[in-house]
GROMACS .gro file of C-alpha atoms in nm:
model
  332
    1MET     CA    1   0.794  -4.829   4.232
    2ASN     CA    2   1.148  -4.959   4.262
    3LYS     CA    3   1.346  -4.990   3.942
    4MET     CA    4   1.688  -5.114   3.849
    5GLY     CA    5   1.812  -4.784   3.716
    6SER     CA    6   1.617  -4.502   3.555
    7ALA     CA    7   1.571  -4.305   3.234
    8PHE     CA    8   1.645  -3.936   3.288
    9ILE     CA    9   1.642  -3.623   3.076
   10ASN     CA   10   2.011  -3.566   3.013
   11GLY     CA   11   1.970  -3.247   2.814
   12THR     CA   12   1.707  -3.028   2.649
   13GLY     CA   13   1.714  -2.791   2.354
   14SER     CA   14   1.481  -2.580   2.145
   15TYR     CA   15   1.484  -2.385   1.823
   16LEU     CA   16   1.248  -2.112   1.701
   17PRO     CA   17   1.261  -1.956   1.353
   18GLU     CA   18   1.361  -1.591   1.344
   19LYS     CA   19   1.052  -1.462   1.161
   20VAL     CA   20   0.786  -1.330   1.400
   21LEU     CA   21   0.418  -1.299   1.304
   22THR     CA   22   0.247  -1.063   1.547
   23ASN     CA   23  -0.118  -1.002   1.620
   24ARG     CA   24  -0.079  -0.665   1.450
   25ASP     CA   25   0.038  -0.847   1.137
   26LEU     CA   26  -0.271  -1.068   1.148
   27GLU     CA   27  -0.493  -0.760   1.173
   28MET     CA   28  -0.378  -0.681   0.819
   29MET     CA   29  -0.467  -1.032   0.695
   30VAL     CA   30  -0.803  -1.123   0.852
   31ASP     CA   31  -1.087  -0.959   1.042
   32THR     CA   32  -0.934  -0.967   1.388
   33SER     CA   33  -0.755  -0.750   1.641
   34ASP     CA   34  -0.474  -0.776   1.891
   35GLU     CA   35  -0.726  -0.735   2.172
   36TRP     CA   36  -0.954  -1.010   2.035
   37ILE     CA   37  -0.668  -1.260   1.996
   38THR     CA   38  -0.502  -1.182   2.330
   39THR     CA   39  -0.827  -1.196   2.528
   40ARG     CA   40  -0.937  -1.528   2.380
   41THR     CA   41  -0.605  -1.710   2.348
   42GLY     CA   42  -0.328  -1.535   2.542
   43ILE     CA   43  -0.116  -1.527   2.225
   44LYS     CA   44   0.071  -1.213   2.116
   45GLU     CA   45   0.303  -1.353   1.848
   46ARG     CA   46   0.423  -1.673   1.685
   47ARG     CA   47   0.725  -1.786   1.480
   48ILE     CA   48   0.715  -1.880   1.111
   49CYS     CA   49   0.950  -2.114   0.927
   50PRO     CA   50   1.098  -1.946   0.616
   51ALA     CA   51   1.041  -2.072   0.263
   52GLY     CA   52   1.294  -2.334   0.164
   53LYS     CA   53   1.323  -2.468   0.519
   54CYS     CA   54   1.123  -2.754   0.668
   55SER     CA   55   1.038  -2.906   1.002
   56SER     CA   56   1.338  -3.143   1.002
   57ASP     CA   57   1.563  -2.835   0.981
   58LEU     CA   58   1.403  -2.702   1.298
   59GLY     CA   59   1.425  -3.043   1.463
   60TYR     CA   60   1.792  -3.075   1.372
   61GLU     CA   61   1.878  -2.743   1.536
   62ALA     CA   62   1.685  -2.829   1.853
   63SER     CA   63   1.853  -3.170   1.862
   64LEU     CA   64   2.200  -3.018   1.842
   65LYS     CA   65   2.121  -2.793   2.139
   66ALA     CA   66   1.980  -3.081   2.343
   67ILE     CA   67   2.290  -3.291   2.280
   68GLU     CA   68   2.516  -2.993   2.356
   69ASN     CA   69   2.335  -2.947   2.688
   70SER     CA   70   2.374  -3.315   2.777
   71SER     CA   71   2.671  -3.521   2.891
   72ILE     CA   72   2.697  -3.716   2.564
   73ASN     CA   73   2.814  -3.660   2.207
   74VAL     CA   74   2.614  -3.690   1.886
   75GLU     CA   75   2.765  -4.031   1.807
   76ASP     CA   76   2.633  -4.166   2.139
   77ILE     CA   77   2.271  -4.139   2.021
   78GLU     CA   78   2.132  -4.490   1.967
   79MET     CA   79   1.774  -4.412   1.861
   80ILE     CA   80   1.573  -4.114   1.733
   81ILE     CA   81   1.203  -4.074   1.808
   82CYS     CA   82   1.042  -3.782   1.624
   83ALA     CA   83   0.698  -3.651   1.718
   84THR     CA   84   0.534  -3.459   1.434
   85ILE     CA   85   0.222  -3.397   1.228
   86THR     CA   86   0.409  -3.182   0.975
   87PRO     CA   87   0.667  -3.417   0.820
   88ASP     CA   88   0.888  -3.294   0.539
   89MET     CA   89   0.716  -3.546   0.310
   90TYR     CA   90   0.510  -3.865   0.337
   91PHE     CA   91   0.824  -4.076   0.351
   92PRO     CA   92   1.097  -4.129   0.449
   93SER     CA   93   1.029  -4.032   0.809
   94LYS     CA   94   1.145  -3.706   0.958
   95GLY     CA   95   1.333  -3.911   1.215
   96CYS     CA   96   1.545  -4.047   0.932
   97MET     CA   97   1.594  -3.696   0.791
   98ILE     CA   98   1.717  -3.570   1.128
   99GLN     CA   99   1.940  -3.876   1.162
  100LYS     CA  100   2.102  -3.790   0.828
  101LYS     CA  101   2.153  -3.424   0.924
  102LEU     CA  102   2.317  -3.530   1.250
  103GLY     CA  103   2.560  -3.748   1.056
  104LEU     CA  104   2.436  -4.068   1.219
  105ASN     CA  105   2.377  -4.406   1.057
  106ASN     CA  106   2.256  -4.756   1.137
  107ILE     CA  107   2.034  -4.664   1.431
  108PRO     CA  108   1.653  -4.694   1.454
  109SER     CA  109   1.478  -4.367   1.368
  110PHE     CA  110   1.104  -4.322   1.332
  111ASP     CA  111   0.813  -4.079   1.362
  112ILE     CA  112   0.512  -4.092   1.590
  113SER     CA  113   0.188  -3.908   1.512
  114ALA     CA  114   0.006  -3.807   1.829
  115ALA     CA  115  -0.027  -3.437   1.740
  116CYS     CA  116   0.012  -3.205   2.041
  117SER     CA  117   0.061  -3.505   2.272
  118GLY     CA  118   0.347  -3.639   2.061
  119PHE     CA  119   0.633  -3.545   2.293
  120ILE     CA  120   0.448  -3.696   2.591
  121TYR     CA  121   0.413  -4.021   2.397
  122GLY     CA  122   0.776  -4.001   2.282
  123LEU     CA  123   0.913  -3.970   2.634
  124GLU     CA  124   0.713  -4.274   2.743
  125ILE     CA  125   0.843  -4.482   2.452
  126ALA     CA  126   1.200  -4.372   2.524
  127ARG     CA  127   1.161  -4.443   2.896
  128ASN     CA  128   1.062  -4.803   2.829
  129PHE     CA  129   1.353  -4.867   2.592
  130VAL     CA  130   1.606  -4.711   2.830
  131GLU     CA  131   1.474  -4.868   3.151
  132ASN     CA  132   1.484  -5.209   2.983
  133LYS     CA  133   1.849  -5.136   2.897
  134LYS     CA  134   1.791  -5.182   2.525
  135TYR     CA  135   1.941  -4.839   2.453
  136LYS     CA  136   2.138  -4.599   2.673
  137ASN     CA  137   2.078  -4.272   2.490
  138ILE     CA  138   1.766  -4.183   2.291
  139LEU     CA  139   1.692  -3.851   2.120
  140VAL     CA  140   1.327  -3.747   2.145
  141VAL     CA  141   1.252  -3.453   1.918
  142ALA     CA  142   0.929  -3.273   1.834
  143ALA     CA  143   0.934  -3.037   1.538
  144GLU     CA  144   0.646  -2.866   1.362
  145CYS     CA  145   0.579  -2.623   1.080
  146MET     CA  146   0.216  -2.560   1.164
  147SER     CA  147   0.214  -2.255   0.937
  148ARG     CA  148   0.215  -2.496   0.641
  149LEU     CA  149  -0.124  -2.632   0.755
  150THR     CA  150  -0.270  -2.291   0.838
  151ASP     CA  151  -0.548  -2.124   0.641
  152TYR     CA  152  -0.467  -1.754   0.668
  153THR     CA  153  -0.824  -1.667   0.564
  154ASP     CA  154  -0.968  -1.844   0.870
  155ARG     CA  155  -0.937  -1.613   1.169
  156ASN     CA  156  -1.041  -1.884   1.414
  157THR     CA  157  -0.734  -2.099   1.343
  158CYS     CA  158  -0.467  -1.875   1.188
  159VAL     CA  159  -0.426  -1.675   1.509
  160LEU     CA  160  -0.335  -1.988   1.706
  161LEU     CA  161  -0.052  -2.161   1.522
  162GLY     CA  162   0.325  -2.123   1.506
  163ASP     CA  163   0.642  -2.312   1.415
  164GLY     CA  164   0.922  -2.446   1.633
  165ALA     CA  165   1.105  -2.748   1.768
  166GLY     CA  166   1.216  -2.893   2.099
  167ALA     CA  167   1.423  -3.196   2.190
  168ALA     CA  168   1.543  -3.400   2.484
  169VAL     CA  169   1.817  -3.660   2.529
  170VAL     CA  170   1.686  -3.948   2.740
  171SER     CA  171   1.971  -4.145   2.899
  172TYR     CA  172   2.022  -4.433   3.140
  173THR     CA  173   2.136  -4.381   3.498
  174GLU     CA  174   2.200  -4.641   3.764
  175LYS     CA  175   2.019  -4.419   4.014
  176GLU     CA  176   1.674  -4.550   4.101
  177ASN     CA  177   1.343  -4.363   4.121
  178THR     CA  178   1.461  -4.057   3.932
  179GLY     CA  179   1.421  -3.908   3.586
  180ILE     CA  180   1.107  -4.004   3.392
  181LEU     CA  181   0.918  -4.191   3.663
  182GLY     CA  182   0.615  -4.282   3.455
  183SER     CA  183   0.343  -4.166   3.222
  184TYR     CA  184  -0.028  -4.171   3.156
  185ILE     CA  185  -0.130  -4.173   2.788
  186SER     CA  186  -0.465  -4.225   2.618
  187SER     CA  187  -0.672  -4.145   2.309
  188SER     CA  188  -1.024  -4.146   2.166
  189GLY     CA  189  -1.053  -4.174   1.789
  190LYS     CA  190  -1.426  -4.108   1.791
  191TYR     CA  191  -1.349  -3.739   1.830
  192GLY     CA  192  -1.101  -3.732   1.542
  193LYS     CA  193  -1.293  -3.489   1.324
  194LEU     CA  194  -1.299  -3.221   1.589
  195LEU     CA  195  -0.943  -3.135   1.482
  196TYR     CA  196  -0.802  -3.261   1.152
  197VAL     CA  197  -0.672  -3.194   0.802
  198PRO     CA  198  -0.927  -3.350   0.563
  199ALA     CA  199  -0.719  -3.397   0.247
  200GLY     CA  200  -0.374  -3.508   0.140
  201GLY     CA  201  -0.388  -3.868   0.261
  202SER     CA  202  -0.520  -4.187   0.104
  203LEU     CA  203  -0.882  -4.089   0.176
  204LEU     CA  204  -0.874  -3.763  -0.020
  205PRO     CA  205  -0.554  -3.748  -0.229
  206ALA     CA  206  -0.447  -3.405  -0.349
  207SER     CA  207  -0.653  -3.284  -0.644
  208PHE     CA  208  -0.768  -2.960  -0.798
  209GLU     CA  209  -1.092  -2.996  -0.602
  210THR     CA  210  -0.927  -3.051  -0.262
  211VAL     CA  211  -0.701  -2.749  -0.316
  212GLU     CA  212  -0.989  -2.531  -0.434
  213LYS     CA  213  -1.193  -2.626  -0.127
  214ARG     CA  214  -0.896  -2.554   0.103
  215LEU     CA  215  -0.907  -2.907   0.244
  216HIS     CA  216  -0.531  -2.925   0.302
  217PHE     CA  217  -0.559  -2.683   0.593
  218MET     CA  218  -0.643  -2.759   0.955
  219LYS     CA  219  -1.012  -2.766   1.050
  220MET     CA  220  -1.116  -2.724   1.412
  221GLU     CA  221  -1.432  -2.735   1.625
  222GLY     CA  222  -1.310  -2.494   1.891
  223PRO     CA  223  -1.584  -2.499   2.159
  224ALA     CA  224  -1.608  -2.880   2.170
  225LEU     CA  225  -1.229  -2.913   2.181
  226PHE     CA  226  -1.198  -2.663   2.463
  227LYS     CA  227  -1.422  -2.866   2.691
  228ILE     CA  228  -1.251  -3.199   2.617
  229ALA     CA  229  -0.903  -3.046   2.644
  230VAL     CA  230  -0.970  -2.914   2.994
  231GLN     CA  231  -1.127  -3.243   3.101
  232THR     CA  232  -0.855  -3.473   2.967
  233MET     CA  233  -0.560  -3.262   3.079
  234THR     CA  234  -0.710  -3.244   3.428
  235GLU     CA  235  -0.768  -3.621   3.429
  236SER     CA  236  -0.413  -3.687   3.308
  237VAL     CA  237  -0.254  -3.493   3.594
  238LEU     CA  238  -0.483  -3.655   3.850
  239ALA     CA  239  -0.405  -4.001   3.710
  240ILE     CA  240  -0.031  -3.941   3.749
  241LEU     CA  241  -0.075  -3.818   4.106
  242LYS     CA  242  -0.287  -4.121   4.193
  243ASP     CA  243  -0.048  -4.372   4.032
  244PHE     CA  244   0.243  -4.241   4.239
  245ASN     CA  245   0.049  -4.163   4.556
  246LEU     CA  246   0.139  -3.796   4.537
  247LYS     CA  247  -0.030  -3.482   4.663
  248LYS     CA  248  -0.077  -3.174   4.448
  249GLU     CA  249   0.164  -2.992   4.678
  250ASP     CA  250   0.441  -3.237   4.585
  251ILE     CA  251   0.455  -3.101   4.229
  252SER     CA  252   0.705  -2.818   4.175
  253LEU     CA  253   0.603  -2.727   3.820
  254ILE     CA  254   0.352  -2.827   3.553
  255VAL     CA  255   0.462  -2.785   3.191
  256PRO     CA  256   0.141  -2.789   2.984
  257HIS     CA  257   0.070  -2.788   2.614
  258GLN     CA  258   0.036  -2.425   2.505
  259ALA     CA  259  -0.288  -2.432   2.305
  260ASN     CA  260  -0.484  -2.158   2.476
  261LEU     CA  261  -0.424  -1.965   2.797
  262ARG     CA  262  -0.788  -2.013   2.897
  263ILE     CA  263  -0.746  -2.391   2.875
  264ILE     CA  264  -0.441  -2.377   3.102
  265SER     CA  265  -0.624  -2.148   3.346
  266SER     CA  266  -0.923  -2.383   3.355
  267VAL     CA  267  -0.701  -2.685   3.421
  268SER     CA  268  -0.532  -2.491   3.701
  269LYS     CA  269  -0.870  -2.411   3.854
  270ASN     CA  270  -0.997  -2.770   3.821
  271LEU     CA  271  -0.686  -2.911   3.988
  272GLY     CA  272  -0.672  -2.649   4.261
  273ILE     CA  273  -0.310  -2.580   4.168
  274PRO     CA  274  -0.208  -2.212   4.139
  275LEU     CA  275  -0.146  -2.083   3.787
  276GLU     CA  276   0.197  -1.972   3.910
  277LYS     CA  277   0.295  -2.340   3.916
  278PHE     CA  278   0.228  -2.370   3.542
  279PHE     CA  279   0.504  -2.272   3.298
  280ILE     CA  280   0.347  -2.053   3.032
  281ASN     CA  281   0.510  -1.914   2.717
  282ILE     CA  282   0.212  -1.918   2.482
  283GLU     CA  283   0.223  -1.541   2.436
  284LYS     CA  284   0.553  -1.573   2.244
  285TYR     CA  285   0.498  -1.881   2.029
  286GLY     CA  286   0.133  -1.982   2.011
  287ASN     CA  287   0.041  -2.345   1.949
  288MET     CA  288   0.332  -2.540   1.796
  289SER     CA  289   0.159  -2.878   1.836
  290ALA     CA  290   0.405  -3.144   1.959
  291ALA     CA  291   0.685  -2.886   1.996
  292CYS     CA  292   0.508  -2.687   2.270
  293VAL     CA  293   0.597  -2.908   2.565
  294PRO     CA  294   0.969  -2.961   2.489
  295VAL     CA  295   1.021  -2.593   2.404
  296ALA     CA  296   0.855  -2.495   2.733
  297LEU     CA  297   1.052  -2.760   2.924
  298ASP     CA  298   1.379  -2.629   2.780
  299GLU     CA  299   1.292  -2.268   2.860
  300ALA     CA  300   1.186  -2.360   3.213
  301ALA     CA  301   1.519  -2.536   3.270
  302ARG     CA  302   1.722  -2.245   3.129
  303GLU     CA  303   1.527  -1.988   3.331
  304GLY     CA  304   1.592  -2.174   3.656
  305ARG     CA  305   1.229  -2.273   3.709
  306ILE     CA  306   1.337  -2.637   3.754
  307LYS     CA  307   1.587  -2.748   4.017
  308GLN     CA  308   1.758  -3.076   4.101
  309GLY     CA  309   1.510  -3.318   4.256
  310ASP     CA  310   1.199  -3.121   4.157
  311LEU     CA  311   0.890  -3.320   4.061
  312ILE     CA  312   0.756  -3.198   3.727
  313VAL     CA  313   0.446  -3.294   3.532
  314THR     CA  314   0.429  -3.244   3.156
  315VAL     CA  315   0.075  -3.265   3.018
  316ALA     CA  316  -0.082  -3.227   2.675
  317PHE     CA  317  -0.390  -3.278   2.462
  318GLY     CA  318  -0.414  -3.295   2.085
  319ALA     CA  319  -0.571  -3.423   1.765
  320GLY     CA  320  -0.664  -3.786   1.753
  321LEU     CA  321  -0.787  -3.713   2.005
  322THR     CA  322  -0.483  -3.787   2.221
  323TRP     CA  323  -0.377  -3.682   2.568
  324GLY     CA  324  -0.136  -3.771   2.843
  325ALA     CA  325   0.116  -3.669   3.108
  326ASN     CA  326   0.468  -3.756   3.222
  327LEU     CA  327   0.598  -3.744   3.578
  328ILE     CA  328   0.963  -3.640   3.595
  329ARG     CA  329   1.199  -3.607   3.889
  330TRP     CA  330   1.454  -3.361   3.757
  331GLU     CA  331   1.800  -3.514   3.748
  332LYS     CA  332   2.090  -3.318   3.604
   0.00000   0.00000   0.00000
């Protein structure tokens, strides 16, 4: 697939709130145990955004780090794409809020809602803009305060979720066949109610009744989601390999969405790719929705798990239902 230039990841950054909520803490809140949570999810702790702060604050901090780790300055950013399901408010967009905090003006900024797959979608959107030479530098940021959607009386969901943000600067390079090589993205709305927040939108506006029934918190059909997550994440990786005529052995690292360690292990088994080739940090942060992949990508880069020229696959699955993968040749 020859291209006139490429879109590459110029810098990554992440930000996690200081407050830690451990499994031991959750034992004091719901009928659960550290052993039960760890065995079923692989999660030991998660981060919680403090009162008075919001997801755009987390996104702003991650964005600053991504820009600092790139070859450009803040004023070189020409577009902001923000992946989120926990915006500060209905409108304006969180992308615009982050733009303001960065001191930028008169550039396109917008949100995309693809839940846990949001960063995957965001990279694909940025790649197309950059490869077509419409913009040279695009900030893709995913920031979530999942704790604000969490019912801490529901042990099946409250043990899973955490807060955090990750970002990447996507820039143009004249080098060909490097950077973000391509993506596979898809969705199936018929499964939407397997993972959703019932109230708060135009269907069920906030009311005394919706609050009383706890309809502003996330609802999840875990067993059904598990099966589809494994299937679609496996299919996404295989689709990328097929599109680029690659073998499994060609991939240096897979950076998956961190929803559940058993999901990642099952995908590894289905693909026949050793679990050691998957970057896993779920034990520290839990499920941060769209922020999982960029936070993991940033940590993998900082820990030396990714080297110049490595082929990397990012893959995710989320509410919608949405899923997808990016193929990246690491260029730094």
